[in-house]
GROMACS .gro file of C-alpha atoms in nm:
model
  268
    1MET     CA    1  -5.338  -0.127   2.683
    2SER     CA    2  -4.988  -0.272   2.700
    3ALA     CA    3  -5.069  -0.510   2.415
    4VAL     CA    4  -5.183  -0.218   2.200
    5PHE     CA    5  -4.869  -0.028   2.292
    6SER     CA    6  -4.657  -0.329   2.197
    7LEU     CA    7  -4.828  -0.362   1.859
    8ASP     CA    8  -4.786   0.010   1.795
    9THR     CA    9  -4.418  -0.018   1.886
   10ILE     CA   10  -4.370  -0.311   1.650
   11GLU     CA   11  -4.544  -0.123   1.370
   12ARG     CA   12  -4.324   0.180   1.431
   13TYR     CA   13  -3.990  -0.001   1.436
   14SER     CA   14  -4.060  -0.277   1.184
   15ILE     CA   15  -3.907  -0.263   0.837
   16GLU     CA   16  -4.088  -0.104   0.546
   17HIS     CA   17  -3.928  -0.287   0.255
   18ASP     CA   18  -3.812  -0.080  -0.040
   19LEU     CA   19  -3.933  -0.230  -0.367
   20ASP     CA   20  -3.712  -0.013  -0.588
   21GLY     CA   21  -3.385  -0.142  -0.732
   22PRO     CA   22  -3.234  -0.489  -0.769
   23ARG     CA   23  -3.311  -0.599  -0.412
   24ILE     CA   24  -3.343  -0.970  -0.485
   25ARG     CA   25  -3.022  -0.977  -0.689
   26LEU     CA   26  -2.833  -0.793  -0.415
   27GLY     CA   27  -2.967  -1.041  -0.161
   28PHE     CA   28  -2.848  -1.329  -0.376
   29VAL     CA   29  -2.502  -1.170  -0.413
   30TRP     CA   30  -2.486  -1.129  -0.035
   31PHE     CA   31  -2.574  -1.495   0.021
   32VAL     CA   32  -2.311  -1.608  -0.230
   33ALA     CA   33  -2.050  -1.383  -0.065
   34VAL     CA   34  -2.133  -1.520   0.281
   35PHE     CA   35  -2.123  -1.879   0.158
   36ALA     CA   36  -1.794  -1.826  -0.026
   37SER     CA   37  -1.630  -1.660   0.275
   38MET     CA   38  -1.745  -1.948   0.493
   39LEU     CA   39  -1.566  -2.193   0.265
   40LEU     CA   40  -1.254  -1.976   0.232
   41GLY     CA   41  -1.194  -1.952   0.606
   42THR     CA   42  -1.219  -1.736   0.915
   43VAL     CA   43  -1.014  -1.448   0.772
   44ALA     CA   44  -1.244  -1.423   0.469
   45VAL     CA   45  -1.547  -1.419   0.698
   46ALA     CA   46  -1.383  -1.144   0.906
   47VAL     CA   47  -1.306  -0.932   0.599
   48LEU     CA   48  -1.660  -0.960   0.462
   49PHE     CA   49  -1.848  -0.902   0.786
   50GLY     CA   50  -1.595  -0.646   0.910
   51LEU     CA   51  -1.640  -0.432   0.600
   52VAL     CA   52  -2.018  -0.452   0.619
   53ALA     CA   53  -2.012  -0.373   0.992
   54GLY     CA   54  -1.781  -0.078   0.925
   55ALA     CA   55  -2.013   0.050   0.654
   56ALA     CA   56  -2.306   0.009   0.893
   57GLY     CA   57  -2.124   0.218   1.153
   58LEU     CA   58  -2.042   0.490   0.900
   59GLN     CA   59  -2.393   0.506   0.758
   60THR     CA   60  -2.564   0.500   1.096
   61ALA     CA   61  -2.334   0.774   1.226
   62ALA     CA   62  -2.408   0.976   0.911
   63ALA     CA   63  -2.779   0.939   0.984
   64TRP     CA   64  -2.725   1.078   1.333
   65ARG     CA   65  -2.514   1.364   1.197
   66SER     CA   66  -2.793   1.453   0.957
   67HIS     CA   67  -3.005   1.506   1.269
   68ARG     CA   68  -2.740   1.742   1.407
   69VAL     CA   69  -2.615   1.494   1.666
   70ARG     CA   70  -2.241   1.516   1.736
   71VAL     CA   71  -2.080   1.180   1.661
   72ASN     CA   72  -1.736   1.050   1.565
   73GLN     CA   73  -1.832   0.904   1.228
   74ALA     CA   74  -1.482   0.786   1.137
   75LEU     CA   75  -1.443   0.595   1.464
   76ALA     CA   76  -1.789   0.443   1.424
   77GLY     CA   77  -1.670   0.302   1.089
   78VAL     CA   78  -1.314   0.202   1.174
   79GLY     CA   79  -1.395   0.045   1.510
   80PRO     CA   80  -1.611  -0.244   1.382
   81VAL     CA   81  -1.357  -0.331   1.111
   82ALA     CA   82  -1.067  -0.343   1.359
   83VAL     CA   83  -1.261  -0.546   1.616
   84THR     CA   84  -1.382  -0.800   1.360
   85LEU     CA   85  -1.039  -0.848   1.201
   86GLY     CA   86  -0.886  -0.881   1.546
   87ALA     CA   87  -1.134  -1.156   1.632
   88ALA     CA   88  -1.010  -1.350   1.329
   89LEU     CA   89  -0.670  -1.373   1.500
   90SER     CA   90  -0.805  -1.461   1.844
   91ALA     CA   91  -1.118  -1.415   2.051
   92ARG     CA   92  -0.913  -1.244   2.320
   93LEU     CA   93  -0.774  -0.987   2.076
   94GLY     CA   94  -1.123  -0.918   1.946
   95GLY     CA   95  -1.245  -0.861   2.302
   96VAL     CA   96  -0.954  -0.629   2.380
   97LEU     CA   97  -1.014  -0.426   2.064
   98LEU     CA   98  -1.383  -0.401   2.148
   99ILE     CA   99  -1.292  -0.248   2.485
  100VAL     CA  100  -1.042  -0.016   2.315
  101PHE     CA  101  -1.314   0.092   2.071
  102ALA     CA  102  -1.548   0.179   2.359
  103LEU     CA  103  -1.276   0.367   2.548
  104ALA     CA  104  -1.175   0.557   2.233
  105ALA     CA  105  -1.535   0.666   2.185
  106VAL     CA  106  -1.531   0.810   2.536
  107ALA     CA  107  -1.184   0.966   2.510
  108PHE     CA  108  -1.212   1.126   2.167
  109GLY     CA  109  -1.449   1.395   2.055
  110PRO     CA  110  -1.612   1.402   1.715
  111ASP     CA  111  -1.276   1.480   1.553
  112PHE     CA  112  -1.024   1.255   1.741
  113SER     CA  113  -0.906   1.542   1.961
  114ILE     CA  114  -0.861   1.500   2.336
  115ASP     CA  115  -0.967   1.814   2.520
  116PRO     CA  116  -0.794   1.864   2.860
  117ALA     CA  117  -1.104   2.051   2.971
  118LEU     CA  118  -1.293   1.720   2.973
  119LEU     CA  119  -1.233   1.705   3.346
  120GLU     CA  120  -1.495   1.976   3.377
  121PRO     CA  121  -1.840   1.821   3.445
  122ALA     CA  122  -2.017   2.017   3.171
  123ARG     CA  123  -1.760   1.924   2.905
  124ARG     CA  124  -1.758   1.563   3.022
  125GLN     CA  125  -2.135   1.545   2.984
  126ARG     CA  126  -2.113   1.661   2.622
  127GLN     CA  127  -1.831   1.416   2.554
  128LEU     CA  128  -2.036   1.127   2.687
  129ALA     CA  129  -2.317   1.228   2.454
  130VAL     CA  130  -2.076   1.204   2.159
  131ALA     CA  131  -1.951   0.867   2.284
  132ALA     CA  132  -2.307   0.737   2.320
  133ALA     CA  133  -2.394   0.831   1.962
  134THR     CA  134  -2.068   0.682   1.831
  135LEU     CA  135  -2.118   0.353   2.014
  136ARG     CA  136  -2.483   0.337   1.920
  137ALA     CA  137  -2.374   0.355   1.557
  138GLY     CA  138  -2.078   0.116   1.563
  139LEU     CA  139  -2.073  -0.105   1.872
  140PHE     CA  140  -2.355  -0.344   1.792
  141PRO     CA  141  -2.255  -0.409   1.429
  142ALA     CA  142  -1.905  -0.479   1.566
  143ILE     CA  143  -2.040  -0.729   1.820
  144ALA     CA  144  -2.256  -0.906   1.561
  145ALA     CA  145  -1.977  -0.931   1.302
  146THR     CA  146  -1.730  -1.050   1.565
  147ALA     CA  147  -1.976  -1.315   1.681
  148VAL     CA  148  -2.013  -1.449   1.326
  149VAL     CA  149  -1.634  -1.475   1.294
  150LEU     CA  150  -1.605  -1.662   1.623
  151VAL     CA  151  -1.892  -1.895   1.531
  152HIS     CA  152  -1.697  -1.990   1.218
  153ASP     CA  153  -1.394  -2.043   1.439
  154VAL     CA  154  -1.596  -2.291   1.648
  155ASP     CA  155  -1.688  -2.500   1.343
  156THR     CA  156  -1.773  -2.440   0.978
  157MET     CA  157  -2.096  -2.637   1.018
  158ALA     CA  158  -2.194  -2.414   1.309
  159MET     CA  159  -2.170  -2.112   1.082
  160ALA     CA  160  -2.355  -2.301   0.808
  161MET     CA  161  -2.646  -2.349   1.048
  162LEU     CA  162  -2.641  -1.982   1.149
  163VAL     CA  163  -2.626  -1.870   0.785
  164ALA     CA  164  -2.913  -2.100   0.689
  165LEU     CA  165  -3.136  -1.972   0.970
  166VAL     CA  166  -3.071  -1.602   0.909
  167CYS     CA  167  -3.068  -1.608   0.528
  168VAL     CA  168  -3.388  -1.813   0.505
  169TYR     CA  169  -3.551  -1.572   0.749
  170ASP     CA  170  -3.440  -1.272   0.542
  171CYS     CA  171  -3.558  -1.435   0.222
  172GLY     CA  172  -3.905  -1.515   0.358
  173ASP     CA  173  -3.933  -1.175   0.523
  174TYR     CA  174  -3.862  -0.985   0.202
  175LEU     CA  175  -4.031  -1.205  -0.058
  176CYS     CA  176  -4.355  -1.240   0.138
  177GLY     CA  177  -4.352  -0.912   0.329
  178ALA     CA  178  -4.265  -0.661   0.056
  179GLY     CA  179  -4.574  -0.482  -0.069
  180TYR     CA  180  -4.800  -0.580   0.221
  181GLN     CA  181  -4.948  -0.303   0.434
  182SER     CA  182  -4.926  -0.525   0.741
  183ARG     CA  183  -4.566  -0.547   0.858
  184VAL     CA  184  -4.607  -0.878   1.039
  185VAL     CA  185  -4.653  -1.085   0.722
  186GLY     CA  186  -4.283  -1.073   0.634
  187PRO     CA  187  -4.148  -1.174   0.977
  188LEU     CA  188  -4.407  -1.451   1.010
  189SER     CA  189  -4.303  -1.587   0.670
  190GLY     CA  190  -3.938  -1.568   0.774
  191ILE     CA  191  -4.018  -1.756   1.095
  192ALA     CA  192  -4.192  -2.024   0.889
  193GLY     CA  193  -3.867  -2.061   0.696
  194ILE     CA  194  -3.676  -2.096   1.023
  195VAL     CA  195  -3.911  -2.380   1.123
  196VAL     CA  196  -3.826  -2.564   0.800
  197VAL     CA  197  -3.451  -2.513   0.851
  198THR     CA  198  -3.477  -2.628   1.213
  199LEU     CA  199  -3.656  -2.949   1.117
  200THR     CA  200  -3.394  -3.012   0.850
  201MET     CA  201  -3.111  -2.960   1.099
  202THR     CA  202  -3.252  -3.234   1.323
  203GLN     CA  203  -3.147  -3.476   1.050
  204ILE     CA  204  -2.793  -3.336   1.044
  205ASN     CA  205  -2.726  -3.224   1.402
  206PRO     CA  206  -2.432  -2.999   1.312
  207VAL     CA  207  -2.182  -2.887   1.573
  208PRO     CA  208  -2.267  -2.752   1.830
  209ALA     CA  209  -2.630  -2.872   1.807
  210GLU     CA  210  -2.552  -3.242   1.835
  211SER     CA  211  -2.892  -3.325   1.985
  212ASP     CA  212  -3.242  -3.251   1.862
  213VAL     CA  213  -3.314  -3.055   2.180
  214ALA     CA  214  -3.021  -2.823   2.104
  215VAL     CA  215  -3.139  -2.779   1.744
  216PHE     CA  216  -3.490  -2.686   1.856
  217ALA     CA  217  -3.354  -2.447   2.120
  218ILE     CA  218  -3.147  -2.267   1.857
  219GLY     CA  219  -3.444  -2.263   1.619
  220VAL     CA  220  -3.669  -2.102   1.880
  221LEU     CA  221  -3.403  -1.842   1.956
  222ALA     CA  222  -3.365  -1.762   1.586
  223ALA     CA  223  -3.742  -1.729   1.545
  224VAL     CA  224  -3.745  -1.470   1.824
  225LEU     CA  225  -3.413  -1.291   1.773
  226CYS     CA  226  -3.408  -1.248   1.394
  227PRO     CA  227  -3.720  -1.028   1.387
  228ALA     CA  228  -3.614  -0.868   1.717
  229GLY     CA  229  -3.282  -0.777   1.555
  230GLN     CA  230  -3.467  -0.586   1.284
  231LEU     CA  231  -3.656  -0.386   1.546
  232PHE     CA  232  -3.332  -0.327   1.737
  233ALA     CA  233  -3.164  -0.194   1.422
  234SER     CA  234  -3.448   0.055   1.381
  235TRP     CA  235  -3.387   0.171   1.739
  236LEU     CA  236  -3.018   0.226   1.664
  237LEU     CA  237  -3.112   0.483   1.401
  238PRO     CA  238  -3.234   0.836   1.475
  239GLU     CA  239  -3.559   0.743   1.300
  240PRO     CA  240  -3.683   0.391   1.213
  241ARG     CA  241  -3.688   0.480   0.841
  242SER     CA  242  -3.343   0.646   0.833
  243ALA     CA  243  -3.121   0.518   0.552
  244SER     CA  244  -2.845   0.275   0.651
  245PRO     CA  245  -2.834  -0.008   0.395
  246ALA     CA  246  -2.537  -0.184   0.555
  247LEU     CA  247  -2.706  -0.189   0.895
  248ARG     CA  248  -3.016  -0.334   0.731
  249ARG     CA  249  -2.797  -0.601   0.575
  250LEU     CA  250  -2.690  -0.704   0.926
  251ASP     CA  251  -3.010  -0.635   1.119
  252SER     CA  252  -3.128  -0.996   1.141
  253TRP     CA  253  -2.780  -1.097   1.265
  254LEU     CA  254  -2.752  -0.836   1.542
  255LEU     CA  255  -2.902  -1.044   1.823
  256ILE     CA  256  -2.898  -1.404   1.701
  257ALA     CA  257  -2.526  -1.410   1.613
  258PRO     CA  258  -2.398  -1.325   1.965
  259MET     CA  259  -2.651  -1.560   2.128
  260PHE     CA  260  -2.566  -1.839   1.884
  261LEU     CA  261  -2.200  -1.794   1.975
  262VAL     CA  262  -2.276  -1.819   2.347
  263LEU     CA  263  -2.473  -2.140   2.288
  264ALA     CA  264  -2.193  -2.279   2.071
  265TRP     CA  265  -1.945  -2.220   2.352
  266LEU     CA  266  -2.178  -2.368   2.615
  267LEU     CA  267  -2.269  -2.674   2.409
  268GLY     CA  268  -1.909  -2.725   2.297
   0.00000   0.00000   0.00000
């Protein structure tokens, strides 16, 4: 029964790829932009991922507003940008700004006004509902984008490994999964791509994966967390099929990027 429930849950939250429009060309442009920012430096990475994370926050908040949920859409968009750019200066500043973002979501209503009546339990309950929707829209894109910036700060080759794992997964997921009724074909194809990248990385052993064991550990995590990130992104939306193109651009990064950063710090 639990297995059936799990499969039903996966079917519900998995991505239904849109075949309309220049999807492959946009994916290629995204890869080129990521690769170029990686070569240009940490600030360039922060600008690129910060803008995409901010757009993800705005679009996700807009999706919630369309369902008549009170949310601070502007804060959901500005917060991820500020946190990511702050992380480019220092990890500590990025962490501080992340806390400030969370506190601002709690303190401000949907229009940046602080109501003195918030001390009343009923008002406070409504305010927390606004904060929850705002953070659901913007917090996790902010964390993922910040993690990518800090991975680049650890070492350029570390980010190259992360980019290779995620982009190959996305490529396999879309090219093989689009058009299939079964929604597991795409993720399985993406995981197959991760296996190839992992085996290749054992010949390079980039920082921080300077042993084959570390490479395989990261590969296994990517194989689990990239598809899990897509499901998690669906949960962040009011409905799994709600429109948020920027969030979908980051969905495979949402879980693997922070975990990759933790491993990079531990192995470093």
